Amino acid sequence: MSAIDSLPPLREVIASHGLSARKSLGQNFLLDLNLTAKIARQAGDLAGCDVLEIGPGPGGLTRGLLSEGARRVVAVEKDSRCLPALQEIAAAYPGRLEILQGDALELDPLQHLAPPIRVAANLPYNVGTELLVRWLTPPEWPPFWQSLTLMFQREVAERIVAAPGSKAYGRLAILAQWRAEARIVLSLPPEAFTPPPKVSSAVVHLSALPAPRYPADAQVLSRVVAAAFNQRRKMLRAALKGVAPDIEDRLIAAGLKPTDRAETVPLEGFCALARAVAQG
Ligand code: SAM
């Protein structure tokens, strides 16, 4: 029996189901159930919530989410070898765990969840950033999720919470901070995982704001920011010349200097620029 539930410890689960970690699937498992329960607690009060988990693997975080009281967990896992272990968890928590097998980038798990919805995951590194950008850029706001509690490589976590002027500041910081409150809530050394990855990790918690901090069209803002940071060290007027033929005028209309560099421009400045570009 484990510390948090009546199921076997994760090392036993992995051994009995032959779940040797596969690098191609970004598999670095968390085997300490006290730690997975602690990560689940960072997601906030789960009692009345459905939780979407991507990549449950052998189910360490899944068990944390369930033992911390999630109303329901919908877990999407690509590796079919993990399904028997996950089914044992579903049996221990009747009616509270739905397992979907497939690629999280292709499945639409939303058909299986009811609001309020929180997302929690120790993401596979290869798909983590892509999923985050999708969750941050839906056509409508507020999004389907109330909060995202996600494990990333430390370097990616720092890009999400970065402030203007820092080396990590860029597209991820702007997309995340425009419509969400983002903070790093836990740092984990490589040894917390089996097998240990090469780099440290961190858990980021993002809560969706009811409305964006500054008005802007999401698509225009995305385009402006992508162009601005694509050529980081260039002056804005050079980096953005493909965005509008009279970009210099638009920069001035937005209160920016054409000679500014993207890494020094605060979120508010990019939103003003997106509005000036959209007015064109
Ligand atoms: N949540 C488990 C834990 O914390 O121990 C496993 C985390 S491991 C870093 C990432 C998991 O995501 C693996 O189980 C892997 O098989 C799964 N995975 C990888 N790519 C996926 C994808 N595209 N869709 C769904 N699951 C995926």
Short mmCIF file of C-alpha atoms and ligand atoms in Angstrom, two decimals:
data_model
loop_
_atom_site.label_atom_id
_atom_site.label_comp_id
_atom_site.label_asym_id
_atom_site.label_seq_id
_atom_site.Cartn_x
_atom_site.Cartn_y
_atom_site.Cartn_z
CA MET A 1 0.00 0.00 0.00
CA SER A 2 1.25 3.50 -0.76
CA ALA A 3 1.31 6.68 1.32
CA ILE A 4 -1.73 8.26 -0.36
CA ASP A 5 -4.02 5.41 -1.43
CA SER A 6 -4.54 1.67 -1.24
CA LEU A 7 -2.76 0.96 -4.54
CA PRO A 8 0.76 -0.48 -4.79
CA PRO A 9 3.82 1.85 -4.79
CA LEU A 10 4.76 3.11 -8.27
CA ARG A 11 8.03 1.16 -8.43
CA GLU A 12 5.98 -2.05 -8.09
CA VAL A 13 3.47 -0.84 -10.71
CA ILE A 14 6.28 -0.13 -13.16
CA ALA A 15 7.94 -3.49 -12.53
CA SER A 16 4.73 -5.54 -12.69
CA HIS A 17 3.57 -3.88 -15.95
CA GLY A 18 7.02 -3.78 -17.58
CA LEU A 19 6.92 0.02 -18.02
CA SER A 20 10.54 0.73 -18.88
CA ALA A 21 10.78 4.45 -19.74
CA ARG A 22 10.92 5.34 -23.45
CA LYS A 23 12.90 8.41 -24.44
CA SER A 24 10.95 8.81 -27.69
CA LEU A 25 7.79 9.45 -25.61
CA GLY A 26 9.52 11.88 -23.24
CA GLN A 27 9.05 9.44 -20.37
CA ASN A 28 10.57 10.65 -17.09
CA PHE A 29 8.31 9.30 -14.37
CA LEU A 30 7.57 10.73 -10.93
CA LEU A 31 7.54 7.83 -8.48
CA ASP A 32 7.19 9.69 -5.17
CA LEU A 33 3.46 9.89 -4.41
CA ASN A 34 3.99 12.54 -1.73
CA LEU A 35 5.53 14.70 -4.44
CA THR A 36 2.74 14.03 -6.96
CA ALA A 37 0.14 14.90 -4.29
CA LYS A 38 2.07 18.13 -3.62
CA ILE A 39 1.98 18.99 -7.35
CA ALA A 40 -1.76 18.22 -7.39
CA ARG A 41 -2.26 20.66 -4.50
CA GLN A 42 -0.64 23.43 -6.58
CA ALA A 43 -3.59 23.10 -8.98
CA GLY A 44 -5.88 24.63 -6.33
CA ASP A 45 -9.11 23.29 -4.92
CA LEU A 46 -9.96 20.27 -7.07
CA ALA A 47 -13.10 19.21 -5.22
CA GLY A 48 -15.71 20.53 -7.65
CA CYS A 49 -13.50 20.30 -10.76
CA ASP A 50 -12.88 18.03 -13.69
CA VAL A 51 -9.15 17.73 -14.36
CA LEU A 52 -7.56 17.11 -17.74
CA GLU A 53 -4.26 15.29 -17.42
CA ILE A 54 -1.98 14.77 -20.41
CA GLY A 55 0.49 11.88 -20.30
CA PRO A 56 -0.43 10.07 -17.05
CA GLY A 57 2.17 7.32 -17.70
CA PRO A 58 2.05 4.84 -14.78
CA GLY A 59 -0.30 7.24 -12.96
CA GLY A 60 1.71 8.98 -10.21
CA LEU A 61 0.18 12.42 -10.78
CA THR A 62 -3.20 10.87 -11.59
CA ARG A 63 -3.24 9.28 -8.14
CA GLY A 64 -2.20 12.61 -6.60
CA LEU A 65 -5.07 14.41 -8.35
CA LEU A 66 -7.61 11.79 -7.28
CA SER A 67 -6.40 11.56 -3.68
CA GLU A 68 -6.50 15.37 -3.48
CA GLY A 69 -10.20 15.21 -4.32
CA ALA A 70 -10.63 15.92 -8.05
CA ARG A 71 -14.25 15.33 -9.00
CA ARG A 72 -13.11 13.53 -12.17
CA VAL A 73 -9.84 13.10 -14.04
CA VAL A 74 -9.70 12.59 -17.80
CA ALA A 75 -6.24 11.29 -18.65
CA VAL A 76 -4.89 11.15 -22.21
CA GLU A 77 -1.99 8.73 -22.74
CA LYS A 78 -0.26 7.81 -25.99
CA ASP A 79 1.60 4.74 -24.71
CA SER A 80 -0.77 1.75 -24.67
CA ARG A 81 1.61 -0.11 -22.31
CA CYS A 82 0.41 2.22 -19.51
CA LEU A 83 -3.30 1.39 -19.87
CA PRO A 84 -3.48 -1.67 -17.56
CA ALA A 85 -1.80 0.27 -14.73
CA LEU A 86 -4.20 3.19 -15.29
CA GLN A 87 -7.18 0.85 -15.32
CA GLU A 88 -6.18 -0.35 -11.84
CA ILE A 89 -6.37 3.26 -10.65
CA ALA A 90 -9.78 3.69 -12.32
CA ALA A 91 -11.01 0.62 -10.44
CA ALA A 92 -9.79 2.05 -7.11
CA TYR A 93 -11.64 5.35 -7.77
CA PRO A 94 -14.95 4.20 -9.31
CA GLY A 95 -16.48 6.65 -11.78
CA ARG A 96 -13.73 9.26 -11.28
CA LEU A 97 -11.05 8.35 -13.85
CA GLU A 98 -11.59 8.22 -17.58
CA ILE A 99 -8.62 7.04 -19.64
CA LEU A 100 -8.31 8.07 -23.28
CA GLN A 101 -5.65 6.42 -25.38
CA GLY A 102 -4.11 8.54 -28.12
CA ASP A 103 -2.10 11.60 -29.02
CA ALA A 104 -3.08 14.66 -26.97
CA LEU A 105 -2.34 16.82 -30.02
CA GLU A 106 -5.04 15.05 -31.99
CA LEU A 107 -7.71 14.01 -29.48
CA ASP A 108 -10.40 16.40 -28.32
CA PRO A 109 -10.66 15.56 -24.63
CA LEU A 110 -13.08 18.44 -24.11
CA GLN A 111 -15.93 16.22 -25.17
CA HIS A 112 -15.28 14.29 -21.96
CA LEU A 113 -15.01 17.12 -19.42
CA ALA A 114 -17.51 19.42 -17.72
CA PRO A 115 -16.70 22.88 -16.31
CA PRO A 116 -15.08 24.01 -14.14
CA ILE A 117 -12.00 22.42 -15.69
CA ARG A 118 -8.40 22.52 -14.52
CA VAL A 119 -5.45 21.09 -16.46
CA ALA A 120 -2.58 19.37 -14.66
CA ALA A 121 0.29 17.50 -16.26
CA ASN A 122 3.86 16.37 -16.12
CA LEU A 123 4.05 17.04 -19.82
CA PRO A 124 6.07 15.12 -22.32
CA TYR A 125 8.79 17.65 -23.17
CA ASN A 126 8.37 17.20 -26.90
CA VAL A 127 4.72 18.33 -26.94
CA GLY A 128 4.55 20.55 -23.85
CA THR A 129 5.17 23.95 -25.45
CA GLU A 130 2.87 23.24 -28.37
CA LEU A 131 0.00 22.30 -26.04
CA LEU A 132 0.62 25.36 -23.86
CA VAL A 133 0.50 27.72 -26.86
CA ARG A 134 -2.75 26.10 -28.01
CA TRP A 135 -4.31 26.47 -24.56
CA LEU A 136 -3.22 30.12 -24.45
CA THR A 137 -4.52 31.06 -27.91
CA PRO A 138 -8.11 29.83 -28.24
CA PRO A 139 -10.44 31.88 -30.45
CA GLU A 140 -12.62 32.78 -27.44
CA TRP A 141 -11.64 34.02 -23.97
CA PRO A 142 -12.11 32.95 -21.17
CA PRO A 143 -10.79 29.54 -22.30
CA PHE A 144 -12.16 26.11 -21.38
CA TRP A 145 -9.70 25.91 -18.46
CA GLN A 146 -9.66 27.75 -15.18
CA SER A 147 -6.02 26.93 -14.47
CA LEU A 148 -3.04 25.07 -15.93
CA THR A 149 -0.55 23.40 -13.58
CA LEU A 150 2.25 22.12 -15.75
CA MET A 151 5.73 20.68 -15.38
CA PHE A 152 8.32 22.06 -17.78
CA GLN A 153 12.06 22.10 -18.17
CA ARG A 154 13.20 24.91 -15.87
CA GLU A 155 14.36 26.96 -18.85
CA VAL A 156 10.88 26.83 -20.47
CA ALA A 157 9.20 27.67 -17.14
CA GLU A 158 11.41 30.75 -16.90
CA ARG A 159 10.38 31.83 -20.39
CA ILE A 160 6.70 31.68 -19.36
CA VAL A 161 7.09 33.94 -16.31
CA ALA A 162 9.86 36.19 -17.71
CA ALA A 163 9.78 39.99 -17.30
CA PRO A 164 10.76 42.48 -20.04
CA GLY A 165 14.49 43.03 -20.27
CA SER A 166 15.39 39.49 -19.18
CA LYS A 167 17.01 37.00 -21.53
CA ALA A 168 14.06 34.62 -21.22
CA TYR A 169 11.46 37.25 -22.22
CA GLY A 170 9.71 36.53 -25.52
CA ARG A 171 6.62 35.09 -27.19
CA LEU A 172 5.77 32.61 -24.41
CA ALA A 173 5.91 35.30 -21.69
CA ILE A 174 3.65 37.61 -23.66
CA LEU A 175 1.08 34.98 -24.65
CA ALA A 176 0.99 33.63 -21.08
CA GLN A 177 0.91 36.93 -19.20
CA TRP A 178 -1.53 38.74 -21.49
CA ARG A 179 -4.52 36.69 -20.37
CA ALA A 180 -3.28 34.68 -17.38
CA GLU A 181 -1.48 35.03 -14.08
CA ALA A 182 1.65 32.86 -14.37
CA ARG A 183 4.06 31.82 -11.63
CA ILE A 184 6.58 29.10 -10.87
CA VAL A 185 5.27 27.18 -7.86
CA LEU A 186 7.75 24.29 -7.48
CA SER A 187 11.29 23.51 -8.63
CA LEU A 188 12.43 19.93 -9.06
CA PRO A 189 15.95 18.55 -9.49
CA PRO A 190 16.61 15.87 -12.14
CA GLU A 191 16.72 13.17 -9.41
CA ALA A 192 13.01 13.63 -8.72
CA PHE A 193 12.37 11.66 -11.94
CA THR A 194 13.04 8.11 -13.10
CA PRO A 195 15.11 8.13 -15.24
CA PRO A 196 16.52 11.57 -14.36
CA PRO A 197 16.47 14.03 -17.28
CA LYS A 198 19.59 16.11 -18.04
CA VAL A 199 18.05 19.37 -16.78
CA SER A 200 16.07 20.68 -13.80
CA SER A 201 12.30 21.09 -14.01
CA ALA A 202 9.71 23.45 -12.59
CA VAL A 203 5.95 23.48 -12.15
CA VAL A 204 4.20 26.56 -13.53
CA HIS A 205 0.69 27.52 -12.42
CA LEU A 206 -1.33 29.70 -14.77
CA SER A 207 -4.78 30.97 -13.85
CA ALA A 208 -6.95 32.38 -16.60
CA LEU A 209 -7.90 36.04 -16.15
CA PRO A 210 -11.57 36.81 -16.86
CA ALA A 211 -10.43 39.23 -19.60
CA PRO A 212 -7.07 40.17 -21.19
CA ARG A 213 -4.94 42.70 -19.29
CA TYR A 214 -4.93 45.05 -22.32
CA PRO A 215 -7.19 45.01 -25.37
CA ALA A 216 -5.74 43.48 -28.57
CA ASP A 217 -6.75 41.04 -31.26
CA ALA A 218 -5.21 37.66 -30.37
CA GLN A 219 -4.15 36.83 -33.93
CA VAL A 220 -2.60 40.23 -34.61
CA LEU A 221 -0.77 40.18 -31.27
CA SER A 222 0.56 36.67 -31.99
CA ARG A 223 1.80 37.77 -35.42
CA VAL A 224 3.46 40.92 -34.12
CA VAL A 225 5.17 39.12 -31.25
CA ALA A 226 6.34 36.21 -33.42
CA ALA A 227 7.93 38.66 -35.89
CA ALA A 228 9.41 40.86 -33.16
CA PHE A 229 11.17 37.99 -31.38
CA ASN A 230 12.11 36.10 -34.51
CA GLN A 231 14.94 38.59 -34.93
CA ARG A 232 15.62 39.32 -31.28
CA ARG A 233 18.53 41.69 -31.46
CA LYS A 234 17.18 43.80 -34.32
CA MET A 235 15.45 47.14 -33.89
CA LEU A 236 11.65 46.85 -34.02
CA ARG A 237 11.33 48.72 -37.33
CA ALA A 238 13.61 46.16 -39.03
CA ALA A 239 12.21 43.07 -37.29
CA LEU A 240 8.61 44.10 -38.05
CA LYS A 241 8.94 45.44 -41.56
CA GLY A 242 6.99 42.49 -42.98
CA VAL A 243 4.05 43.14 -40.62
CA ALA A 244 2.92 46.46 -42.17
CA PRO A 245 4.48 48.66 -44.90
CA ASP A 246 4.22 51.75 -42.65
CA ILE A 247 5.40 49.97 -39.51
CA GLU A 248 7.45 52.96 -38.35
CA ASP A 249 4.27 55.12 -38.13
CA ARG A 250 2.43 52.36 -36.31
CA LEU A 251 5.24 51.95 -33.80
CA ILE A 252 5.09 55.67 -33.08
CA ALA A 253 1.26 55.55 -32.84
CA ALA A 254 1.66 52.78 -30.25
CA GLY A 255 4.04 54.96 -28.21
CA LEU A 256 7.09 52.84 -29.14
CA LYS A 257 10.39 53.90 -30.65
CA PRO A 258 11.22 52.29 -34.01
CA THR A 259 14.75 51.79 -32.65
CA ASP A 260 13.55 49.84 -29.57
CA ARG A 261 14.39 46.15 -29.34
CA ALA A 262 11.64 43.59 -28.70
CA GLU A 263 13.17 42.32 -25.47
CA THR A 264 12.69 45.72 -23.78
CA VAL A 265 9.04 46.26 -24.79
CA PRO A 266 6.49 45.48 -22.04
CA LEU A 267 3.29 43.54 -22.67
CA GLU A 268 1.29 46.79 -22.72
CA GLY A 269 3.49 48.08 -25.57
CA PHE A 270 2.94 44.97 -27.69
CA CYS A 271 -0.83 45.21 -27.13
CA ALA A 272 -0.79 48.90 -28.18
CA LEU A 273 1.21 47.94 -31.28
CA ALA A 274 -1.24 45.13 -32.14
CA ARG A 275 -4.07 47.69 -31.94
CA ALA A 276 -2.17 50.16 -34.12
CA VAL A 277 -1.45 47.43 -36.70
CA ALA A 278 -5.08 46.24 -36.68
CA GLN A 279 -6.33 49.78 -37.31
CA GLY A 280 -4.41 49.82 -40.61
N1 SAM B 1 2.60 11.78 -15.64
C1 SAM B 1 3.60 10.74 -15.51
C2 SAM B 1 4.48 11.03 -14.35
O1 SAM B 1 4.46 12.18 -13.88
O2 SAM B 1 5.22 10.15 -13.91
C3 SAM B 1 4.41 10.58 -16.79
C4 SAM B 1 5.11 11.85 -17.26
S1 SAM B 1 6.16 11.62 -18.65
C5 SAM B 1 7.17 13.07 -18.51
C6 SAM B 1 5.17 12.05 -20.08
C7 SAM B 1 4.05 11.09 -20.44
O3 SAM B 1 3.36 11.59 -21.60
C8 SAM B 1 4.47 9.69 -20.81
O4 SAM B 1 3.66 8.76 -20.15
C9 SAM B 1 4.27 9.59 -22.33
O5 SAM B 1 3.96 8.28 -22.78
C10 SAM B 1 3.11 10.53 -22.52
N2 SAM B 1 3.04 11.13 -23.87
C11 SAM B 1 4.06 11.46 -24.69
N3 SAM B 1 3.60 12.06 -25.82
C12 SAM B 1 2.25 12.12 -25.69
C13 SAM B 1 1.20 12.63 -26.51
N4 SAM B 1 1.46 13.22 -27.68
N5 SAM B 1 -0.07 12.51 -26.07
C14 SAM B 1 -0.35 11.93 -24.86
N6 SAM B 1 0.60 11.43 -24.06
C15 SAM B 1 1.88 11.53 -24.46
#
